[in-house]
Amino acid sequence: MVSPDTAEAPYARVKRFLKDGLERGEWPPGALMPSEAELVARFGVSRMTVNRALRELQGEGLVERSQGVGTFAAQRHRLASTLTIRDLHEELAARGQQHEAEVLLKAEEAAPPALAERLGLAPGAPVFHTVIVHRADGLPLQLEDRYVNPAAAPGYLDVDFATTTPTHYLLQVAPLWEAEYSVEASAASAEEARRLAIAEGDPCLVVVRRTRRLDGPITIARLVHPGARYHLEGGFRP
Amino acid sequence: MVSPDTAEAPYARVKRFLKDGLERGEWPPGALMPSEAELVARFGVSRMTVNRALRELQGEGLVERSQGVGTFAAQRHRLASTLTIRDLHEELAARGQQHEAEVLLKAEEAAPPALAERLGLAPGAPVFHTVIVHRADGLPLQLEDRYVNPAAAPGYLDVDFATTTPTHYLLQVAPLWEAEYSVEASAASAEEARRLAIAEGDPCLVVVRRTRRLDGPITIARLVHPGARYHLEGGFRP
DNA sequence: AAGTGGTCTAGACCACAAT
DNA sequence: TTGTGGTCTAGACCACTTG
């Protein structure tokens, strides 16, 4: 009779062995780590198996490998941390809060030159523009000022944003995309303060998000949150 | 004569095929994707090869797989975005700016209960506490208020922080770690304003970072940045 | 030439889910 | 029972780096 819970996949054993060693500082950053052949001998597994362990560690940024040379403990300096920026509606739903969206503007406009460039359009070309206040249980949480490339989402203006988040709709229309974020703190303008029910000059967390697909930019959104009511959380990918 | 550049690894071909299909919306979120056996037949490769392609797509969050059921196009809702929070010194060095650090406090203190709990210590146990102002070309960019678990970095107080960043030192002492972040906007206190050469109440971007290893918390840092002079950037992991 | 990683194969056994 | 993914093997060929 075997104990099934004790069973750990061989590749996982190899991986854990290496990870533990790294964590204990056995191989300081830059140090040469055991070769695949050594690990094959030590663990009595096939090369594919240790290869998988090493490849995964590489994907996690814990080791660096180069053909013909060897595997090395990674330099753990440039820390890339993952901050989760979720769709507000989902975030609120997860917390069991009521989400309301008030549409302040929903129009087609002529893109000013600076915006046109960022959206990959000709100056003066039509863009979709929406401004929406999102509230959680009645309290304003986000002022969303968004421009959308009509080519990427022709039906954007027909969406009922009281029931569908722009993010949600755009995800459906343009499933796989890339995004760039910028996060900063700034003081609320008079307009923003009014929309968010805070005082002018109050600190706000501002997220600017630009998304693209291969064929060009999709949308640029400026999300303004009252500093006192909103924060981002995240973790480090080990 | 063969063209060597045309050579694409079979697993990469399979992966690209699937990725392209996802991008074109061929398999909308939740849709059943081709099974390993189908891909084996279609591409004439071994199962290990298509398995690798699928496993990597899974790692990238593009598909979801479950044993006995199948592979499905991922729900692209919960977007995990990577915001890079780099060591300030490196960030400035990359921009060619001069980094100076002024140590305002460097002491061992008794941990108040709330802090002790977050650092996994007994209330009143000794903690290391440093407060440092970081400047770029003479302009204050960050006020770093940090508590360190003495067990994780016994030599912390002996470090010359004019030449070595706390982050840098801690990375050496505790190579592999995990971190949690919280980012928010808040108004500068009188003390913070003075240290950062801004006005009281000015918006600040505040990053709270807590790091741990398996054996316990290492450090908690509160990093306050003038909103007008600092912002975070990041991208979306496709 | 020797050692390294990069990749592929053609089978295999298993756990799991749906039927 | 059938089909799915999860994993492993024991070889193999190749490209690359170093001596």
XYZ file of C-alpha atoms (C1' of nucleotides) in Angstrom:
514
model
C 0.000 0.000 0.000
C 1.443 3.271 -1.069
C 0.681 6.681 0.287
C -0.680 8.586 -2.668
C -0.252 12.022 -1.133
C 3.470 11.564 -0.756
C 3.711 11.234 -4.501
C 5.384 14.291 -5.932
C 6.052 14.423 -9.623
C 9.729 13.855 -10.398
C 10.040 17.122 -12.286
C 8.564 18.841 -9.263
C 11.092 17.200 -6.968
C 13.947 18.432 -9.101
C 12.434 21.859 -9.271
C 11.952 22.059 -5.549
C 15.492 20.900 -4.940
C 16.832 23.719 -7.057
C 14.429 26.293 -5.701
C 15.278 25.410 -2.114
C 18.970 25.646 -2.886
C 18.486 29.051 -4.429
C 16.469 30.185 -1.474
C 19.134 29.010 0.943
C 21.730 30.904 -1.030
C 23.493 27.733 -2.090
C 23.948 29.201 -5.534
C 24.396 32.939 -5.176
C 23.304 35.084 -8.103
C 25.447 34.340 -11.106
C 26.714 31.013 -9.789
C 26.872 27.992 -12.038
C 24.178 25.514 -11.218
C 24.123 21.767 -11.784
C 23.942 20.759 -15.408
C 21.104 18.705 -16.775
C 23.365 15.669 -16.899
C 24.281 16.035 -13.237
C 20.659 16.281 -12.225
C 19.787 13.265 -14.336
C 22.402 11.277 -12.453
C 21.473 12.630 -9.052
C 17.737 12.057 -9.326
C 17.733 9.050 -11.598
C 15.236 10.598 -13.977
C 15.310 11.245 -17.686
C 16.772 14.351 -19.175
C 13.381 15.595 -20.386
C 12.286 15.615 -16.788
C 15.097 17.754 -15.432
C 14.804 19.889 -18.529
C 11.242 20.676 -17.676
C 12.165 21.640 -14.148
C 14.901 23.940 -15.393
C 12.758 25.439 -18.115
C 10.077 26.314 -15.627
C 12.569 27.892 -13.277
C 13.818 29.902 -16.200
C 10.286 31.014 -16.963
C 9.953 32.130 -13.376
C 13.081 34.194 -13.710
C 14.998 32.213 -11.120
C 17.726 30.892 -13.398
C 19.324 31.962 -16.626
C 20.411 29.422 -19.176
C 22.558 29.618 -22.225
C 23.254 26.954 -24.721
C 26.758 25.653 -24.693
C 27.514 27.320 -21.395
C 25.266 26.266 -18.560
C 22.579 27.224 -16.102
C 23.172 30.074 -13.703
C 21.393 31.472 -10.693
C 19.592 34.601 -11.824
C 20.581 38.070 -10.791
C 17.641 38.981 -8.634
C 17.797 42.691 -9.124
C 15.256 43.854 -11.586
C 12.207 42.873 -9.620
C 9.128 42.728 -11.754
C 6.072 42.809 -9.605
C 2.581 42.090 -10.675
C -0.016 44.580 -9.685
C -3.462 43.424 -10.496
C -5.659 45.995 -12.139
C -9.026 44.395 -12.455
C -12.162 45.450 -14.116
C -13.905 47.572 -11.540
C -17.181 45.781 -11.937
C -15.635 42.422 -11.165
C -13.714 43.829 -8.272
C -16.865 45.173 -6.743
C -18.805 42.032 -7.477
C -16.129 40.019 -5.728
C -16.569 42.199 -2.689
C -20.312 41.921 -2.888
C -20.810 45.592 -3.562
C -23.343 47.184 -5.793
C -21.933 48.707 -8.953
C -23.603 51.591 -10.743
C -22.358 53.433 -13.776
C -23.523 56.892 -14.752
C -22.763 57.882 -18.306
C -21.829 61.550 -18.482
C -20.732 61.601 -22.083
C -21.031 59.275 -25.027
C -20.137 60.864 -28.321
C -18.153 60.780 -31.478
C -15.590 63.550 -31.662
C -12.796 64.711 -33.881
C -9.482 63.598 -32.447
C -7.140 66.405 -31.511
C -3.631 65.884 -32.879
C -2.019 64.596 -29.652
C -4.744 62.030 -29.074
C -4.870 61.038 -32.721
C -1.204 60.184 -32.629
C -1.578 58.030 -29.559
C -4.483 56.175 -31.139
C -2.773 55.778 -34.479
C -5.312 57.948 -36.261
C -5.130 60.944 -38.533
C -5.640 64.279 -36.751
C -9.293 65.207 -36.832
C -10.413 61.649 -37.489
C -13.483 60.540 -35.557
C -12.993 58.923 -32.157
C -15.455 57.620 -29.636
C -15.388 59.363 -26.319
C -17.101 58.283 -23.129
C -17.010 59.637 -19.626
C -18.481 57.436 -16.940
C -18.651 57.642 -13.186
C -18.562 54.309 -11.423
C -20.036 54.028 -7.977
C -19.867 51.335 -5.349
C -22.910 51.299 -3.127
C -23.565 54.846 -4.229
C -20.061 56.134 -3.508
C -18.070 57.353 -6.523
C -15.010 55.176 -6.978
C -13.799 55.896 -10.458
C -14.083 58.555 -13.114
C -13.435 56.869 -16.418
C -12.532 59.098 -19.334
C -12.043 56.924 -22.368
C -11.261 57.307 -26.046
C -11.825 54.396 -28.390
C -10.505 53.767 -31.863
C -13.649 53.295 -34.004
C -11.842 50.847 -36.242
C -11.284 48.490 -33.323
C -14.799 48.659 -31.895
C -17.319 50.049 -34.387
C -20.296 49.301 -32.190
C -18.889 50.966 -29.089
C -21.353 53.810 -28.932
C -24.326 51.478 -29.075
C -23.404 49.725 -25.863
C -25.461 50.363 -22.771
C -22.792 51.195 -20.277
C -25.185 51.055 -17.403
C -25.097 47.294 -17.745
C -21.825 46.607 -19.537
C -18.423 47.935 -18.584
C -16.464 49.438 -21.473
C -13.594 47.151 -20.525
C -15.873 44.176 -20.647
C -17.258 45.115 -24.029
C -13.869 45.843 -25.512
C -12.551 42.532 -24.241
C -15.264 40.786 -26.190
C -14.657 42.743 -29.354
C -10.872 42.564 -29.198
C -10.102 39.419 -27.261
C -6.332 39.310 -27.127
C -4.571 42.521 -26.525
C -1.649 44.252 -24.954
C -1.768 47.048 -22.477
C 0.455 49.715 -21.043
C -0.200 51.307 -17.721
C 0.919 54.357 -15.963
C 0.006 54.985 -12.349
C 0.426 58.293 -10.631
C -0.991 60.479 -7.907
C -2.419 63.845 -8.697
C -4.722 66.423 -7.251
C -8.354 66.385 -8.258
C -9.381 69.111 -10.658
C -12.567 71.037 -9.974
C -14.418 68.886 -12.505
C -13.014 65.627 -11.181
C -13.728 66.637 -7.614
C -17.331 67.352 -8.472
C -17.782 64.046 -10.250
C -16.155 62.047 -7.498
C -17.759 63.899 -4.614
C -14.477 64.944 -3.102
C -12.789 68.283 -2.586
C -10.777 69.996 -5.270
C -7.106 69.237 -4.746
C -7.744 65.974 -2.923
C -5.209 63.282 -3.823
C -6.296 60.877 -6.532
C -4.827 57.689 -7.854
C -4.752 58.012 -11.609
C -4.326 55.023 -13.869
C -3.784 55.641 -17.547
C -4.262 52.540 -19.617
C -3.542 52.203 -23.292
C -4.359 48.940 -25.046
C -3.493 47.655 -28.477
C -3.715 44.697 -30.715
C -1.392 43.788 -33.500
C -3.340 45.950 -35.908
C -3.192 49.086 -33.826
C -4.292 50.912 -30.673
C -7.724 50.140 -29.311
C -8.371 52.545 -26.517
C -6.895 55.010 -24.077
C -8.505 55.373 -20.698
C -7.774 57.695 -17.849
C -9.147 56.305 -14.603
C -9.260 58.706 -11.691
C -9.887 57.297 -8.225
C -10.297 59.089 -4.932
C -7.100 58.322 -3.010
C -9.018 57.750 0.147
C -11.321 55.136 -1.327
C -9.228 53.091 -3.682
C -5.927 51.300 -3.818
C -4.129 48.745 -5.899
C -2.756 45.534 -4.573
C -0.335 43.056 -5.966
C 2.379 40.574 -5.328
C 5.771 39.671 -6.523
C 6.135 36.774 -8.893
C 8.777 34.527 -7.328
C 19.972 24.067 -49.741
C 17.667 24.896 -46.893
C 16.810 28.279 -45.487
C 17.832 28.071 -41.846
C 15.920 31.142 -40.727
C 12.619 29.652 -41.804
C 13.154 26.903 -39.268
C 10.668 27.302 -36.471
C 10.576 24.766 -33.720
C 7.544 22.461 -34.044
C 6.285 23.289 -30.582
C 6.506 26.954 -31.527
C 4.515 26.361 -34.687
C 1.758 24.692 -32.742
C 1.803 27.439 -30.177
C 1.631 30.154 -32.772
C -1.230 28.415 -34.519
C -3.240 28.385 -31.335
C -2.281 31.890 -30.329
C -3.240 33.288 -33.700
C -6.555 31.518 -33.572
C -7.240 32.952 -30.130
C -6.320 36.392 -31.317
C -8.630 36.137 -34.284
C -11.409 35.070 -31.994
C -11.614 31.621 -33.515
C -12.078 30.202 -30.056
C -14.005 32.703 -27.983
C -13.432 32.670 -24.236
C -14.636 29.388 -22.792
C -14.670 27.555 -26.109
C -13.289 24.063 -26.373
C -9.981 24.028 -28.157
C -8.380 21.201 -30.135
C -7.285 18.271 -28.015
C -3.699 17.141 -27.874
C -4.531 14.181 -30.071
C -6.056 16.413 -32.723
C -3.021 18.636 -32.780
C -0.737 15.634 -32.974
C -2.617 14.497 -36.061
C -2.828 17.917 -37.637
C 0.822 18.849 -37.218
C 2.345 15.416 -37.428
C 4.366 15.872 -34.271
C 4.582 13.898 -31.074
C 2.284 14.432 -28.193
C 5.053 15.795 -25.987
C 5.509 18.556 -28.496
C 1.926 19.748 -28.580
C 1.822 19.274 -24.848
C 4.621 21.742 -24.433
C 2.868 24.284 -26.614
C -0.324 23.924 -24.608
C 1.463 23.999 -21.284
C 3.177 27.238 -22.200
C -0.072 28.813 -23.322
C -1.536 27.766 -20.021
C 1.358 29.413 -18.213
C 0.663 32.578 -20.151
C -2.942 32.482 -19.051
C -4.308 32.083 -22.565
C -5.901 28.685 -22.095
C -7.291 26.691 -19.227
C -6.900 22.970 -19.106
C -8.470 20.324 -16.997
C -7.704 16.695 -16.876
C -10.345 14.464 -18.287
C -12.191 17.384 -19.841
C -10.172 19.382 -22.316
C -8.475 22.633 -23.139
C -10.488 25.818 -23.226
C -9.869 29.365 -24.329
C -9.283 31.372 -21.189
C -11.732 33.881 -19.856
C -9.781 37.046 -20.424
C -11.371 38.941 -17.647
C -9.206 39.002 -14.651
C -6.375 40.804 -16.333
C -3.189 40.518 -14.363
C -0.954 43.339 -15.357
C 2.646 43.688 -14.464
C 3.596 46.966 -12.959
C 7.292 47.239 -12.561
C 8.427 48.562 -9.249
C 12.143 48.800 -9.520
C 14.791 49.669 -7.066
C 14.952 53.431 -7.158
C 18.696 53.480 -7.509
C 18.585 51.319 -10.607
C 15.766 53.307 -12.053
C 17.696 56.510 -11.677
C 20.900 54.965 -12.928
C 19.051 53.798 -16.020
C 17.947 57.357 -16.631
C 21.439 58.658 -16.012
C 20.409 60.613 -12.968
C 22.413 61.149 -9.836
C 21.069 59.314 -6.818
C 21.651 60.544 -3.298
C 20.331 59.055 -0.100
C 20.076 60.973 3.140
C 19.647 58.837 6.206
C 17.292 60.517 8.643
C 16.969 57.655 11.057
C 18.762 54.390 11.654
C 17.915 52.747 14.914
C 16.763 49.715 16.770
C 13.376 50.142 18.337
C 10.816 48.144 20.225
C 8.071 47.011 17.862
C 4.621 48.328 18.693
C 1.985 45.591 18.669
C 0.512 46.306 15.238
C 3.901 46.333 13.565
C 5.115 43.315 15.513
C 2.218 41.310 14.239
C 2.871 42.237 10.647
C 6.523 41.296 11.016
C 5.823 38.083 12.836
C 7.478 39.266 16.027
C 6.473 39.437 19.644
C 5.184 42.850 20.730
C 8.053 44.941 22.044
C 10.667 42.832 20.303
C 13.488 44.795 18.709
C 13.114 45.901 15.081
C 15.377 47.891 12.840
C 13.950 51.159 11.639
C 15.349 53.397 8.936
C 14.049 56.527 7.336
C 15.789 57.656 4.190
C 15.141 60.406 1.684
C 16.155 59.548 -1.856
C 16.956 62.366 -4.234
C 17.466 62.448 -7.970
C 19.762 65.241 -9.032
C 19.035 66.889 -5.722
C 15.241 66.660 -5.980
C 13.516 64.491 -3.362
C 11.807 61.569 -5.058
C 11.070 59.116 -2.308
C 10.694 59.020 1.428
C 11.444 55.492 2.524
C 10.242 54.486 5.967
C 11.301 50.923 6.593
C 11.123 48.327 9.322
C 13.296 45.236 9.139
C 13.040 41.948 10.954
C 16.420 41.581 12.711
C 16.285 37.819 12.336
C 16.256 38.135 8.560
C 19.029 40.700 8.282
C 21.132 40.930 11.437
C 23.683 43.265 9.893
C 21.164 45.735 8.545
C 22.103 48.624 10.782
C 25.772 48.402 9.830
C 25.089 49.122 6.180
C 26.084 52.473 4.777
C 22.873 53.501 3.078
C 24.547 56.403 1.364
C 26.133 53.864 -0.958
C 23.849 50.831 -0.703
C 20.094 50.829 -1.070
C 18.242 48.921 1.647
C 16.501 46.968 -1.077
C 19.810 46.069 -2.620
C 21.263 44.946 0.683
C 18.218 42.931 1.635
C 18.235 41.223 -1.735
C 21.738 40.029 -1.034
C 20.961 38.829 2.442
C 17.650 37.214 1.546
C 17.942 36.267 -2.105
C 14.607 34.652 -2.810
C 11.569 36.276 -1.444
C 7.976 37.132 -1.973
C 6.428 40.540 -1.828
C 3.043 42.146 -1.467
C 2.333 45.621 -2.639
C -0.286 48.166 -2.029
C -0.396 51.369 -4.033
C -2.506 54.318 -3.114
C -2.688 58.053 -3.322
C -2.710 60.142 -0.208
C -2.044 63.642 0.955
C 1.376 64.506 2.295
C 1.569 64.941 6.038
C 3.438 67.910 7.419
C 6.455 65.723 8.098
C 6.369 64.077 4.675
C 5.913 67.398 2.959
C 8.950 68.807 4.690
C 11.096 65.827 3.790
C 9.996 65.804 0.172
C 10.077 69.569 -0.307
C 6.444 69.792 -1.266
C 3.416 71.387 0.339
C 1.409 69.727 3.056
C -1.607 68.048 1.518
C 0.002 67.632 -1.897
C -0.908 64.330 -3.538
C 1.589 61.527 -3.047
C 1.889 58.092 -4.535
C 2.369 55.707 -1.651
C 3.693 52.210 -2.135
C 3.630 49.858 0.804
C 5.743 46.822 0.271
C 5.931 43.814 2.543
C 8.378 41.038 1.756
C 8.787 37.588 3.212
C 10.624 34.377 2.878
C 9.417 30.990 3.856
C 10.732 31.496 7.368
C 8.873 34.718 7.927
C 8.509 38.384 7.100
C 11.628 40.315 6.208
C 10.676 43.926 5.947
C 7.870 46.417 5.598
C 8.518 49.602 3.721
C 6.353 52.620 3.119
C 7.555 54.557 0.117
C 6.096 58.009 -0.330
C 6.609 59.781 -3.643
C 5.579 63.258 -4.690
C 2.762 62.739 -7.148
C 4.083 65.366 -9.463
C 7.514 63.797 -9.781
C 6.982 60.079 -9.860
C 4.843 57.493 -11.554
C 4.761 53.778 -12.107
C 4.717 52.161 -15.472
C 3.894 48.704 -16.576
C 2.496 46.468 -19.235
C 0.102 43.650 -19.612
C 1.437 40.138 -19.797
C -0.044 38.714 -22.978
C 36.699 17.494 -28.896
C 33.924 17.807 -25.027
C 30.267 19.632 -22.552
C 26.275 22.344 -22.547
C 21.421 23.386 -23.426
C 17.322 23.127 -27.240
C 14.409 20.146 -29.022
C 11.977 16.013 -30.762
C 10.144 11.172 -30.762
C 7.115 7.068 -29.993
C 5.795 4.920 -26.957
C 3.877 4.306 -21.987
C 1.064 4.491 -17.467
C -1.851 7.173 -14.779
C -5.826 10.179 -12.904
C -9.789 12.175 -14.002
C -14.426 13.289 -16.123
C -18.192 12.323 -18.930
C -21.123 8.798 -20.659
C -15.652 2.633 -21.545
C -13.790 6.412 -23.899
C -11.361 10.540 -24.303
C -8.992 13.912 -21.931
C -4.837 15.921 -19.892
C -0.414 14.916 -16.585
C 3.674 12.931 -16.691
C 7.754 10.010 -17.639
C 11.241 7.475 -20.461
C 15.508 6.440 -23.195
C 17.116 7.467 -26.608
C 18.358 10.966 -30.501
C 20.163 15.058 -33.366
C 21.442 19.644 -33.308
C 23.596 24.373 -32.176
C 26.394 26.570 -29.397
C 30.586 27.654 -26.385
C 34.902 26.647 -24.557
C 39.401 24.691 -24.530
